[in-house]
mmCIF file with all atom_site columns, C-alpha atoms in Angstrom:
data_model
loop_
_atom_site.group_PDB
_atom_site.id
_atom_site.type_symbol
_atom_site.label_atom_id
_atom_site.label_alt_id
_atom_site.label_comp_id
_atom_site.label_asym_id
_atom_site.label_entity_id
_atom_site.label_seq_id
_atom_site.pdbx_PDB_ins_code
_atom_site.Cartn_x
_atom_site.Cartn_y
_atom_site.Cartn_z
_atom_site.occupancy
_atom_site.B_iso_or_equiv
_atom_site.pdbx_formal_charge
_atom_site.auth_seq_id
_atom_site.auth_comp_id
_atom_site.auth_asym_id
_atom_site.auth_atom_id
_atom_site.pdbx_PDB_model_num
ATOM 1   C CA . MET A 1 1   ? 0.000   0.000  0.000  1.00 0.00 ? 5   MET A CA 1
ATOM 2   C CA . PRO A 1 2   ? 1.271   3.507  -0.748 1.00 0.00 ? 6   PRO A CA 1
ATOM 3   C CA . THR A 1 3   ? 2.341   5.588  2.258  1.00 0.00 ? 7   THR A CA 1
ATOM 4   C CA . ARG A 1 4   ? -0.222  8.206  3.174  1.00 0.00 ? 8   ARG A CA 1
ATOM 5   C CA . GLN A 1 5   ? 1.295   11.661 2.819  1.00 0.00 ? 9   GLN A CA 1
ATOM 6   C CA . PRO A 1 6   ? 0.641   14.158 5.630  1.00 0.00 ? 10  PRO A CA 1
ATOM 7   C CA . VAL A 1 7   ? -1.509  17.186 4.853  1.00 0.00 ? 11  VAL A CA 1
ATOM 8   C CA . PRO A 1 8   ? 0.852   19.992 3.712  1.00 0.00 ? 12  PRO A CA 1
ATOM 9   C CA . VAL A 1 9   ? 1.254   23.001 5.980  1.00 0.00 ? 13  VAL A CA 1
ATOM 10  C CA . LEU A 1 10  ? 2.717   26.437 5.300  1.00 0.00 ? 14  LEU A CA 1
ATOM 11  C CA . THR A 1 11  ? 3.614   28.235 8.525  1.00 0.00 ? 15  THR A CA 1
ATOM 12  C CA . ILE A 1 12  ? 3.852   32.026 8.513  1.00 0.00 ? 16  ILE A CA 1
ATOM 13  C CA . ASP A 1 13  ? 5.341   33.354 11.734 1.00 0.00 ? 17  ASP A CA 1
ATOM 14  C CA . GLY A 1 14  ? 6.524   36.818 12.699 1.00 0.00 ? 18  GLY A CA 1
ATOM 15  C CA . PRO A 1 15  ? 6.126   39.706 15.133 1.00 0.00 ? 19  PRO A CA 1
ATOM 16  C CA . SER A 1 16  ? 3.091   41.937 15.545 1.00 0.00 ? 20  SER A CA 1
ATOM 17  C CA . GLY A 1 17  ? 2.471   44.173 12.525 1.00 0.00 ? 21  GLY A CA 1
ATOM 18  C CA . SER A 1 18  ? 4.635   42.210 10.101 1.00 0.00 ? 22  SER A CA 1
ATOM 19  C CA . GLY A 1 19  ? 1.624   41.558 7.856  1.00 0.00 ? 23  GLY A CA 1
ATOM 20  C CA . LYS A 1 20  ? 1.075   37.901 8.786  1.00 0.00 ? 24  LYS A CA 1
ATOM 21  C CA . GLY A 1 21  ? -2.710  38.119 8.882  1.00 0.00 ? 25  GLY A CA 1
ATOM 22  C CA . THR A 1 22  ? -3.209  39.776 5.503  1.00 0.00 ? 26  THR A CA 1
ATOM 23  C CA . ILE A 1 23  ? -0.535  37.714 3.746  1.00 0.00 ? 27  ILE A CA 1
ATOM 24  C CA . SER A 1 24  ? -1.741  34.424 5.258  1.00 0.00 ? 28  SER A CA 1
ATOM 25  C CA . ARG A 1 25  ? -5.324  35.063 4.179  1.00 0.00 ? 29  ARG A CA 1
ATOM 26  C CA . LEU A 1 26  ? -4.349  35.981 0.611  1.00 0.00 ? 30  LEU A CA 1
ATOM 27  C CA . VAL A 1 27  ? -1.949  33.027 0.275  1.00 0.00 ? 31  VAL A CA 1
ATOM 28  C CA . ALA A 1 28  ? -4.581  30.616 1.635  1.00 0.00 ? 32  ALA A CA 1
ATOM 29  C CA . GLU A 1 29  ? -7.121  31.967 -0.868 1.00 0.00 ? 33  GLU A CA 1
ATOM 30  C CA . HIS A 1 30  ? -4.620  31.572 -3.709 1.00 0.00 ? 34  HIS A CA 1
ATOM 31  C CA . LEU A 1 31  ? -3.761  27.991 -2.755 1.00 0.00 ? 35  LEU A CA 1
ATOM 32  C CA . GLY A 1 32  ? -7.308  27.023 -1.829 1.00 0.00 ? 36  GLY A CA 1
ATOM 33  C CA . TRP A 1 33  ? -6.063  25.873 1.588  1.00 0.00 ? 37  TRP A CA 1
ATOM 34  C CA . ARG A 1 34  ? -7.554  26.244 5.054  1.00 0.00 ? 38  ARG A CA 1
ATOM 35  C CA . LEU A 1 35  ? -6.439  29.112 7.290  1.00 0.00 ? 39  LEU A CA 1
ATOM 36  C CA . LEU A 1 36  ? -5.485  29.109 10.967 1.00 0.00 ? 40  LEU A CA 1
ATOM 37  C CA . ASP A 1 37  ? -5.129  32.476 12.686 1.00 0.00 ? 41  ASP A CA 1
ATOM 38  C CA . SER A 1 38  ? -3.545  31.288 15.929 1.00 0.00 ? 42  SER A CA 1
ATOM 39  C CA . GLY A 1 39  ? -3.265  34.817 17.273 1.00 0.00 ? 43  GLY A CA 1
ATOM 40  C CA . ALA A 1 40  ? -7.049  35.095 17.148 1.00 0.00 ? 44  ALA A CA 1
ATOM 41  C CA . LEU A 1 41  ? -7.290  32.055 19.441 1.00 0.00 ? 45  LEU A CA 1
ATOM 42  C CA . TYR A 1 42  ? -5.184  33.750 22.107 1.00 0.00 ? 46  TYR A CA 1
ATOM 43  C CA . ARG A 1 43  ? -7.030  37.023 21.631 1.00 0.00 ? 47  ARG A CA 1
ATOM 44  C CA . ALA A 1 44  ? -10.335 35.137 21.960 1.00 0.00 ? 48  ALA A CA 1
ATOM 45  C CA . VAL A 1 45  ? -9.303  33.531 25.237 1.00 0.00 ? 49  VAL A CA 1
ATOM 46  C CA . GLY A 1 46  ? -8.008  36.876 26.514 1.00 0.00 ? 50  GLY A CA 1
ATOM 47  C CA . TYR A 1 47  ? -11.323 38.451 25.517 1.00 0.00 ? 51  TYR A CA 1
ATOM 48  C CA . ALA A 1 48  ? -13.326 35.689 27.229 1.00 0.00 ? 52  ALA A CA 1
ATOM 49  C CA . ALA A 1 49  ? -11.193 36.029 30.361 1.00 0.00 ? 53  ALA A CA 1
ATOM 50  C CA . GLY A 1 50  ? -11.795 39.764 30.384 1.00 0.00 ? 54  GLY A CA 1
ATOM 51  C CA . MET A 1 51  ? -15.551 39.301 29.954 1.00 0.00 ? 55  MET A CA 1
ATOM 52  C CA . ALA A 1 52  ? -15.489 36.918 32.912 1.00 0.00 ? 56  ALA A CA 1
ATOM 53  C CA . GLY A 1 53  ? -13.594 39.474 34.987 1.00 0.00 ? 57  GLY A CA 1
ATOM 54  C CA . LEU A 1 54  ? -10.575 37.217 35.444 1.00 0.00 ? 58  LEU A CA 1
ATOM 55  C CA . ASP A 1 55  ? -7.134  38.402 36.540 1.00 0.00 ? 59  ASP A CA 1
ATOM 56  C CA . LEU A 1 56  ? -4.870  37.613 33.561 1.00 0.00 ? 60  LEU A CA 1
ATOM 57  C CA . SER A 1 57  ? -2.031  36.802 35.955 1.00 0.00 ? 61  SER A CA 1
ATOM 58  C CA . ASP A 1 58  ? -4.130  34.025 37.544 1.00 0.00 ? 62  ASP A CA 1
ATOM 59  C CA . ALA A 1 59  ? -2.746  31.111 35.523 1.00 0.00 ? 63  ALA A CA 1
ATOM 60  C CA . ASP A 1 60  ? -5.210  28.510 36.830 1.00 0.00 ? 64  ASP A CA 1
ATOM 61  C CA . ALA A 1 61  ? -8.287  30.626 36.128 1.00 0.00 ? 65  ALA A CA 1
ATOM 62  C CA . VAL A 1 62  ? -7.116  31.649 32.648 1.00 0.00 ? 66  VAL A CA 1
ATOM 63  C CA . THR A 1 63  ? -6.219  28.040 31.810 1.00 0.00 ? 67  THR A CA 1
ATOM 64  C CA . ARG A 1 64  ? -9.731  26.883 32.763 1.00 0.00 ? 68  ARG A CA 1
ATOM 65  C CA . CYS A 1 65  ? -11.059 29.690 30.585 1.00 0.00 ? 69  CYS A CA 1
ATOM 66  C CA . ALA A 1 66  ? -8.893  28.459 27.652 1.00 0.00 ? 70  ALA A CA 1
ATOM 67  C CA . GLU A 1 67  ? -10.182 24.908 28.111 1.00 0.00 ? 71  GLU A CA 1
ATOM 68  C CA . HIS A 1 68  ? -13.848 25.922 28.065 1.00 0.00 ? 72  HIS A CA 1
ATOM 69  C CA . THR A 1 69  ? -14.013 28.893 25.686 1.00 0.00 ? 73  THR A CA 1
ATOM 70  C CA . LYS A 1 70  ? -15.799 27.989 22.444 1.00 0.00 ? 74  LYS A CA 1
ATOM 71  C CA . ILE A 1 71  ? -14.137 29.582 19.401 1.00 0.00 ? 75  ILE A CA 1
ATOM 72  C CA . GLN A 1 72  ? -15.451 29.407 15.827 1.00 0.00 ? 76  GLN A CA 1
ATOM 73  C CA . PHE A 1 73  ? -14.272 30.967 12.569 1.00 0.00 ? 77  PHE A CA 1
ATOM 74  C CA . ARG A 1 74  ? -16.956 31.928 10.052 1.00 0.00 ? 78  ARG A CA 1
ATOM 75  C CA . THR A 1 75  ? -16.486 33.207 6.524  1.00 0.00 ? 79  THR A CA 1
ATOM 76  C CA . ALA A 1 76  ? -17.956 36.681 6.119  1.00 0.00 ? 80  ALA A CA 1
ATOM 77  C CA . PRO A 1 77  ? -20.904 36.617 3.658  1.00 0.00 ? 81  PRO A CA 1
ATOM 78  C CA . ASP A 1 78  ? -19.643 39.808 1.982  1.00 0.00 ? 82  ASP A CA 1
ATOM 79  C CA . GLY A 1 79  ? -16.178 38.353 1.358  1.00 0.00 ? 83  GLY A CA 1
ATOM 80  C CA . GLY A 1 80  ? -14.644 40.466 4.114  1.00 0.00 ? 84  GLY A CA 1
ATOM 81  C CA . ASP A 1 81  ? -12.496 39.367 7.030  1.00 0.00 ? 85  ASP A CA 1
ATOM 82  C CA . THR A 1 82  ? -13.239 36.036 8.680  1.00 0.00 ? 86  THR A CA 1
ATOM 83  C CA . ARG A 1 83  ? -15.527 36.468 11.693 1.00 0.00 ? 87  ARG A CA 1
ATOM 84  C CA . VAL A 1 84  ? -14.419 35.103 15.060 1.00 0.00 ? 88  VAL A CA 1
ATOM 85  C CA . ILE A 1 85  ? -17.218 33.840 17.286 1.00 0.00 ? 89  ILE A CA 1
ATOM 86  C CA . VAL A 1 86  ? -16.363 33.595 20.998 1.00 0.00 ? 90  VAL A CA 1
ATOM 87  C CA . ASN A 1 87  ? -18.867 31.782 23.201 1.00 0.00 ? 91  ASN A CA 1
ATOM 88  C CA . GLY A 1 88  ? -21.616 32.596 20.712 1.00 0.00 ? 92  GLY A CA 1
ATOM 89  C CA . HIS A 1 89  ? -20.709 36.286 20.387 1.00 0.00 ? 93  HIS A CA 1
ATOM 90  C CA . ASP A 1 90  ? -19.179 37.835 17.247 1.00 0.00 ? 94  ASP A CA 1
ATOM 91  C CA . ALA A 1 91  ? -16.084 39.349 18.849 1.00 0.00 ? 95  ALA A CA 1
ATOM 92  C CA . THR A 1 92  ? -14.185 40.072 15.619 1.00 0.00 ? 96  THR A CA 1
ATOM 93  C CA . ASP A 1 93  ? -14.014 43.847 16.098 1.00 0.00 ? 97  ASP A CA 1
ATOM 94  C CA . GLU A 1 94  ? -13.120 43.630 19.799 1.00 0.00 ? 98  GLU A CA 1
ATOM 95  C CA . LEU A 1 95  ? -10.283 41.200 19.026 1.00 0.00 ? 99  LEU A CA 1
ATOM 96  C CA . ARG A 1 96  ? -8.581  43.739 16.734 1.00 0.00 ? 100 ARG A CA 1
ATOM 97  C CA . THR A 1 97  ? -7.988  46.275 19.517 1.00 0.00 ? 101 THR A CA 1
ATOM 98  C CA . GLU A 1 98  ? -4.633  46.917 21.173 1.00 0.00 ? 102 GLU A CA 1
ATOM 99  C CA . THR A 1 99  ? -6.186  45.831 24.487 1.00 0.00 ? 103 THR A CA 1
ATOM 100 C CA . ALA A 1 100 ? -6.997  42.402 23.054 1.00 0.00 ? 104 ALA A CA 1
ATOM 101 C CA . GLY A 1 101 ? -3.487  42.147 21.600 1.00 0.00 ? 105 GLY A CA 1
ATOM 102 C CA . ALA A 1 102 ? -1.898  42.935 24.952 1.00 0.00 ? 106 ALA A CA 1
ATOM 103 C CA . ALA A 1 103 ? -4.134  40.378 26.702 1.00 0.00 ? 107 ALA A CA 1
ATOM 104 C CA . ALA A 1 104 ? -3.203  37.729 24.132 1.00 0.00 ? 108 ALA A CA 1
ATOM 105 C CA . SER A 1 105 ? 0.500   38.398 24.627 1.00 0.00 ? 109 SER A CA 1
ATOM 106 C CA . ALA A 1 106 ? 0.099   38.189 28.414 1.00 0.00 ? 110 ALA A CA 1
ATOM 107 C CA . ILE A 1 107 ? -1.733  34.852 28.484 1.00 0.00 ? 111 ILE A CA 1
ATOM 108 C CA . ALA A 1 108 ? 0.449   33.357 25.732 1.00 0.00 ? 112 ALA A CA 1
ATOM 109 C CA . SER A 1 109 ? 3.289   33.247 28.254 1.00 0.00 ? 113 SER A CA 1
ATOM 110 C CA . ILE A 1 110 ? 1.329   30.826 30.470 1.00 0.00 ? 114 ILE A CA 1
ATOM 111 C CA . PRO A 1 111 ? 2.454   27.238 29.617 1.00 0.00 ? 115 PRO A CA 1
ATOM 112 C CA . THR A 1 112 ? -0.852  25.602 30.604 1.00 0.00 ? 116 THR A CA 1
ATOM 113 C CA . VAL A 1 113 ? -2.823  27.998 28.385 1.00 0.00 ? 117 VAL A CA 1
ATOM 114 C CA . ARG A 1 114 ? -0.598  27.189 25.407 1.00 0.00 ? 118 ARG A CA 1
ATOM 115 C CA . LYS A 1 115 ? -1.027  23.459 26.094 1.00 0.00 ? 119 LYS A CA 1
ATOM 116 C CA . ALA A 1 116 ? -4.820  23.839 26.209 1.00 0.00 ? 120 ALA A CA 1
ATOM 117 C CA . LEU A 1 117 ? -4.808  25.434 22.754 1.00 0.00 ? 121 LEU A CA 1
ATOM 118 C CA . VAL A 1 118 ? -2.355  23.039 21.046 1.00 0.00 ? 122 VAL A CA 1
ATOM 119 C CA . ASP A 1 119 ? -4.884  20.322 20.196 1.00 0.00 ? 123 ASP A CA 1
ATOM 120 C CA . LEU A 1 120 ? -7.330  22.923 18.898 1.00 0.00 ? 124 LEU A CA 1
ATOM 121 C CA . GLN A 1 121 ? -4.671  24.267 16.534 1.00 0.00 ? 125 GLN A CA 1
ATOM 122 C CA . LEU A 1 122 ? -3.564  20.816 15.341 1.00 0.00 ? 126 LEU A CA 1
ATOM 123 C CA . GLY A 1 123 ? -7.180  20.081 14.433 1.00 0.00 ? 127 GLY A CA 1
ATOM 124 C CA . PHE A 1 124 ? -7.037  22.694 11.665 1.00 0.00 ? 128 PHE A CA 1
ATOM 125 C CA . ARG A 1 125 ? -4.639  20.483 9.662  1.00 0.00 ? 129 ARG A CA 1
ATOM 126 C CA . LYS A 1 126 ? -7.038  19.066 7.089  1.00 0.00 ? 130 LYS A CA 1
ATOM 127 C CA . THR A 1 127 ? -6.994  18.555 3.331  1.00 0.00 ? 131 THR A CA 1
ATOM 128 C CA . PRO A 1 128 ? -6.134  20.054 0.949  1.00 0.00 ? 132 PRO A CA 1
ATOM 129 C CA . GLY A 1 129 ? -3.647  21.990 3.103  1.00 0.00 ? 133 GLY A CA 1
ATOM 130 C CA . LEU A 1 130 ? -3.247  24.589 5.828  1.00 0.00 ? 134 LEU A CA 1
ATOM 131 C CA . VAL A 1 131 ? -1.742  28.062 6.071  1.00 0.00 ? 135 VAL A CA 1
ATOM 132 C CA . ALA A 1 132 ? -0.949  28.606 9.763  1.00 0.00 ? 136 ALA A CA 1
ATOM 133 C CA . ASP A 1 133 ? -0.364  32.180 10.915 1.00 0.00 ? 137 ASP A CA 1
ATOM 134 C CA . GLY A 1 134 ? 1.219   32.906 14.290 1.00 0.00 ? 138 GLY A CA 1
ATOM 135 C CA . ARG A 1 135 ? 4.377   33.198 16.332 1.00 0.00 ? 139 ARG A CA 1
ATOM 136 C CA . ASP A 1 136 ? 5.311   29.571 16.992 1.00 0.00 ? 140 ASP A CA 1
ATOM 137 C CA . MET A 1 137 ? 3.633   27.711 14.144 1.00 0.00 ? 141 MET A CA 1
ATOM 138 C CA . GLY A 1 138 ? 6.896   26.569 12.555 1.00 0.00 ? 142 GLY A CA 1
ATOM 139 C CA . THR A 1 139 ? 8.812   26.008 15.789 1.00 0.00 ? 143 THR A CA 1
ATOM 140 C CA . VAL A 1 140 ? 6.267   24.405 18.139 1.00 0.00 ? 144 VAL A CA 1
ATOM 141 C CA . ILE A 1 141 ? 2.864   23.584 16.633 1.00 0.00 ? 145 ILE A CA 1
ATOM 142 C CA . PHE A 1 142 ? 3.846   22.313 13.169 1.00 0.00 ? 146 PHE A CA 1
ATOM 143 C CA . PRO A 1 143 ? 7.613   21.638 13.363 1.00 0.00 ? 147 PRO A CA 1
ATOM 144 C CA . ASP A 1 144 ? 7.246   19.059 10.559 1.00 0.00 ? 148 ASP A CA 1
ATOM 145 C CA . ALA A 1 145 ? 5.638   21.568 8.148  1.00 0.00 ? 149 ALA A CA 1
ATOM 146 C CA . PRO A 1 146 ? 7.326   21.318 4.738  1.00 0.00 ? 150 PRO A CA 1
ATOM 147 C CA . TYR A 1 147 ? 6.980   25.055 4.096  1.00 0.00 ? 151 TYR A CA 1
ATOM 148 C CA . LYS A 1 148 ? 7.946   27.747 6.608  1.00 0.00 ? 152 LYS A CA 1
ATOM 149 C CA . VAL A 1 149 ? 8.172   31.527 6.342  1.00 0.00 ? 153 VAL A CA 1
ATOM 150 C CA . PHE A 1 150 ? 9.146   34.132 8.936  1.00 0.00 ? 154 PHE A CA 1
ATOM 151 C CA . LEU A 1 151 ? 7.880   37.617 8.112  1.00 0.00 ? 155 LEU A CA 1
ATOM 152 C CA . THR A 1 152 ? 9.454   40.657 9.695  1.00 0.00 ? 156 THR A CA 1
ATOM 153 C CA . ALA A 1 153 ? 9.682   44.423 9.256  1.00 0.00 ? 157 ALA A CA 1
ATOM 154 C CA . SER A 1 154 ? 11.253  47.285 11.167 1.00 0.00 ? 158 SER A CA 1
ATOM 155 C CA . ALA A 1 155 ? 9.408   48.449 14.294 1.00 0.00 ? 159 ALA A CA 1
ATOM 156 C CA . ALA A 1 156 ? 8.992   51.883 12.682 1.00 0.00 ? 160 ALA A CA 1
ATOM 157 C CA . GLU A 1 157 ? 7.374   50.353 9.590  1.00 0.00 ? 161 GLU A CA 1
ATOM 158 C CA . ARG A 1 158 ? 5.055   48.172 11.655 1.00 0.00 ? 162 ARG A CA 1
ATOM 159 C CA . ALA A 1 159 ? 4.024   51.137 13.802 1.00 0.00 ? 163 ALA A CA 1
ATOM 160 C CA . LYS A 1 160 ? 3.154   53.147 10.674 1.00 0.00 ? 164 LYS A CA 1
ATOM 161 C CA . ARG A 1 161 ? 0.979   50.311 9.356  1.00 0.00 ? 165 ARG A CA 1
ATOM 162 C CA . ARG A 1 162 ? -0.842  49.963 12.666 1.00 0.00 ? 166 ARG A CA 1
ATOM 163 C CA . TYR A 1 163 ? -1.253  53.733 12.945 1.00 0.00 ? 167 TYR A CA 1
ATOM 164 C CA . LYS A 1 164 ? -2.884  53.841 9.513  1.00 0.00 ? 168 LYS A CA 1
ATOM 165 C CA . GLN A 1 165 ? -5.250  50.973 10.398 1.00 0.00 ? 169 GLN A CA 1
ATOM 166 C CA . LEU A 1 166 ? -6.363  52.517 13.685 1.00 0.00 ? 170 LEU A CA 1
ATOM 167 C CA . LYS A 1 167 ? -6.755  56.007 12.212 1.00 0.00 ? 171 LYS A CA 1
ATOM 168 C CA . GLU A 1 168 ? -8.995  54.589 9.489  1.00 0.00 ? 172 GLU A CA 1
ATOM 169 C CA . LYS A 1 169 ? -11.191 53.195 12.273 1.00 0.00 ? 173 LYS A CA 1
ATOM 170 C CA . GLY A 1 170 ? -11.409 56.659 13.815 1.00 0.00 ? 174 GLY A CA 1
ATOM 171 C CA . LEU A 1 171 ? -9.308  55.805 16.865 1.00 0.00 ? 175 LEU A CA 1
ATOM 172 C CA . SER A 1 172 ? -7.064  58.363 18.574 1.00 0.00 ? 176 SER A CA 1
ATOM 173 C CA . VAL A 1 173 ? -3.478  57.062 18.659 1.00 0.00 ? 177 VAL A CA 1
ATOM 174 C CA . THR A 1 174 ? 0.048   58.418 18.375 1.00 0.00 ? 178 THR A CA 1
ATOM 175 C CA . LEU A 1 175 ? 2.775   56.948 16.218 1.00 0.00 ? 179 LEU A CA 1
ATOM 176 C CA . SER A 1 176 ? 5.396   57.157 18.969 1.00 0.00 ? 180 SER A CA 1
ATOM 177 C CA . SER A 1 177 ? 3.245   55.292 21.512 1.00 0.00 ? 181 SER A CA 1
ATOM 178 C CA . LEU A 1 178 ? 2.430   52.579 18.980 1.00 0.00 ? 182 LEU A CA 1
ATOM 179 C CA . GLN A 1 179 ? 6.111   52.066 18.183 1.00 0.00 ? 183 GLN A CA 1
ATOM 180 C CA . SER A 1 180 ? 6.937   51.866 21.887 1.00 0.00 ? 184 SER A CA 1
ATOM 181 C CA . GLU A 1 181 ? 4.173   49.263 22.394 1.00 0.00 ? 185 GLU A CA 1
ATOM 182 C CA . ILE A 1 182 ? 5.410   47.211 19.451 1.00 0.00 ? 186 ILE A CA 1
ATOM 183 C CA . GLU A 1 183 ? 9.010   47.270 20.648 1.00 0.00 ? 187 GLU A CA 1
ATOM 184 C CA . ALA A 1 184 ? 7.926   46.281 24.178 1.00 0.00 ? 188 ALA A CA 1
ATOM 185 C CA . ARG A 1 185 ? 5.823   43.431 22.804 1.00 0.00 ? 189 ARG A CA 1
ATOM 186 C CA . ASP A 1 186 ? 8.707   42.230 20.617 1.00 0.00 ? 190 ASP A CA 1
ATOM 187 C CA . THR A 1 187 ? 10.930  42.039 23.683 1.00 0.00 ? 191 THR A CA 1
ATOM 188 C CA . ARG A 1 188 ? 8.258   40.252 25.723 1.00 0.00 ? 192 ARG A CA 1
ATOM 189 C CA . ASP A 1 189 ? 7.463   37.728 22.977 1.00 0.00 ? 193 ASP A CA 1
ATOM 190 C CA . ALA A 1 190 ? 11.108  37.000 22.182 1.00 0.00 ? 194 ALA A CA 1
ATOM 191 C CA . SER A 1 191 ? 12.177  36.567 25.800 1.00 0.00 ? 195 SER A CA 1
ATOM 192 C CA . ARG A 1 192 ? 9.350   34.440 27.183 1.00 0.00 ? 196 ARG A CA 1
ATOM 193 C CA . ALA A 1 193 ? 10.364  31.041 28.528 1.00 0.00 ? 197 ALA A CA 1
ATOM 194 C CA . VAL A 1 194 ? 7.735   29.115 26.550 1.00 0.00 ? 198 VAL A CA 1
ATOM 195 C CA . ALA A 1 195 ? 7.775   29.138 22.729 1.00 0.00 ? 199 ALA A CA 1
ATOM 196 C CA . PRO A 1 196 ? 9.677   32.419 22.305 1.00 0.00 ? 200 PRO A CA 1
ATOM 197 C CA . LEU A 1 197 ? 9.215   34.312 19.056 1.00 0.00 ? 201 LEU A CA 1
ATOM 198 C CA . LYS A 1 198 ? 12.003  33.265 16.715 1.00 0.00 ? 202 LYS A CA 1
ATOM 199 C CA . PRO A 1 199 ? 12.337  31.914 13.159 1.00 0.00 ? 203 PRO A CA 1
ATOM 200 C CA . ALA A 1 200 ? 12.398  28.141 12.722 1.00 0.00 ? 204 ALA A CA 1
ATOM 201 C CA . ALA A 1 201 ? 15.853  26.964 11.658 1.00 0.00 ? 205 ALA A CA 1
ATOM 202 C CA . ASP A 1 202 ? 14.463  25.959 8.249  1.00 0.00 ? 206 ASP A CA 1
ATOM 203 C CA . ALA A 1 203 ? 12.215  29.009 7.715  1.00 0.00 ? 207 ALA A CA 1
ATOM 204 C CA . VAL A 1 204 ? 12.609  31.410 4.805  1.00 0.00 ? 208 VAL A CA 1
ATOM 205 C CA . LEU A 1 205 ? 13.020  34.957 6.169  1.00 0.00 ? 209 LEU A CA 1
ATOM 206 C CA . VAL A 1 206 ? 11.083  37.696 4.367  1.00 0.00 ? 210 VAL A CA 1
ATOM 207 C CA . ASP A 1 207 ? 11.615  41.325 5.416  1.00 0.00 ? 211 ASP A CA 1
ATOM 208 C CA . THR A 1 208 ? 8.470   43.170 4.310  1.00 0.00 ? 212 THR A CA 1
ATOM 209 C CA . THR A 1 209 ? 9.807   46.676 5.047  1.00 0.00 ? 213 THR A CA 1
ATOM 210 C CA . GLY A 1 210 ? 8.982   48.828 2.033  1.00 0.00 ? 214 GLY A CA 1
ATOM 211 C CA . MET A 1 211 ? 7.359   45.939 0.134  1.00 0.00 ? 215 MET A CA 1
ATOM 212 C CA . GLY A 1 212 ? 3.869   45.964 -1.357 1.00 0.00 ? 216 GLY A CA 1
ATOM 213 C CA . ILE A 1 213 ? 1.341   43.278 -0.405 1.00 0.00 ? 217 ILE A CA 1
ATOM 214 C CA . GLU A 1 214 ? 1.384   41.637 -3.852 1.00 0.00 ? 218 GLU A CA 1
ATOM 215 C CA . ASP A 1 215 ? 5.185   41.359 -3.790 1.00 0.00 ? 219 ASP A CA 1
ATOM 216 C CA . VAL A 1 216 ? 5.129   39.726 -0.352 1.00 0.00 ? 220 VAL A CA 1
ATOM 217 C CA . VAL A 1 217 ? 2.412   37.267 -1.424 1.00 0.00 ? 221 VAL A CA 1
ATOM 218 C CA . ALA A 1 218 ? 4.447   36.323 -4.505 1.00 0.00 ? 222 ALA A CA 1
ATOM 219 C CA . LYS A 1 219 ? 7.537   35.758 -2.387 1.00 0.00 ? 223 LYS A CA 1
ATOM 220 C CA . VAL A 1 220 ? 5.656   33.501 0.031  1.00 0.00 ? 224 VAL A CA 1
ATOM 221 C CA . LEU A 1 221 ? 3.966   31.543 -2.762 1.00 0.00 ? 225 LEU A CA 1
ATOM 222 C CA . ALA A 1 222 ? 7.400   30.929 -4.260 1.00 0.00 ? 226 ALA A CA 1
ATOM 223 C CA . VAL A 1 223 ? 8.276   28.980 -1.113 1.00 0.00 ? 227 VAL A CA 1
ATOM 224 C CA . VAL A 1 224 ? 5.375   26.601 -1.736 1.00 0.00 ? 228 VAL A CA 1
ATOM 225 C CA . LYS A 1 225 ? 5.635   26.584 -5.532 1.00 0.00 ? 229 LYS A CA 1
ATOM 226 C CA . PRO A 1 226 ? 9.295   26.921 -6.485 1.00 0.00 ? 230 PRO A CA 1
#
């Protein structure tokens, strides 16, 4: 009997603001593969913990929250961004805020929370293939993935992108504060004891500073289709 080949996975890791979400979605659409936004899972648990009034430093309480929070991804009927349903509530817009991002980063450093979400993430690996977007997809969750990319960009560039996004939503933010937040988060994510942010040894590094979205997508697709 022929050996059954594992479902192919393309991991796209990188720091906040490197363009992972947009690039992953476009690449998944191009390939016709499934999409896993792992960051949304952590944001969803952080959101659920906040709604329950939990102290994010209470590892036991947050871990129980991670084990029981129901998270669903639904395709938007208008072709827009995928909707994230948390415990029956469409929390997509709330999960995009800086508060949700900070909560996700805080709980992601708790080993038992990460363990609770591992099986959920592995369950996304189904035919015809998976594009997995996150910070430890290529190093921890899918170390056997045949295709790995690590996206990065300067902190200044990432702050400008985030500033533009938030301004378009009518939010009051300053470029300097955003850059400071991004740099602080980079340090926190890279120095945590569990699954620190770093490229997998076999990942292709793509610096998106100054690059257009189409150019980045083409570069990532070239990894899968040489």
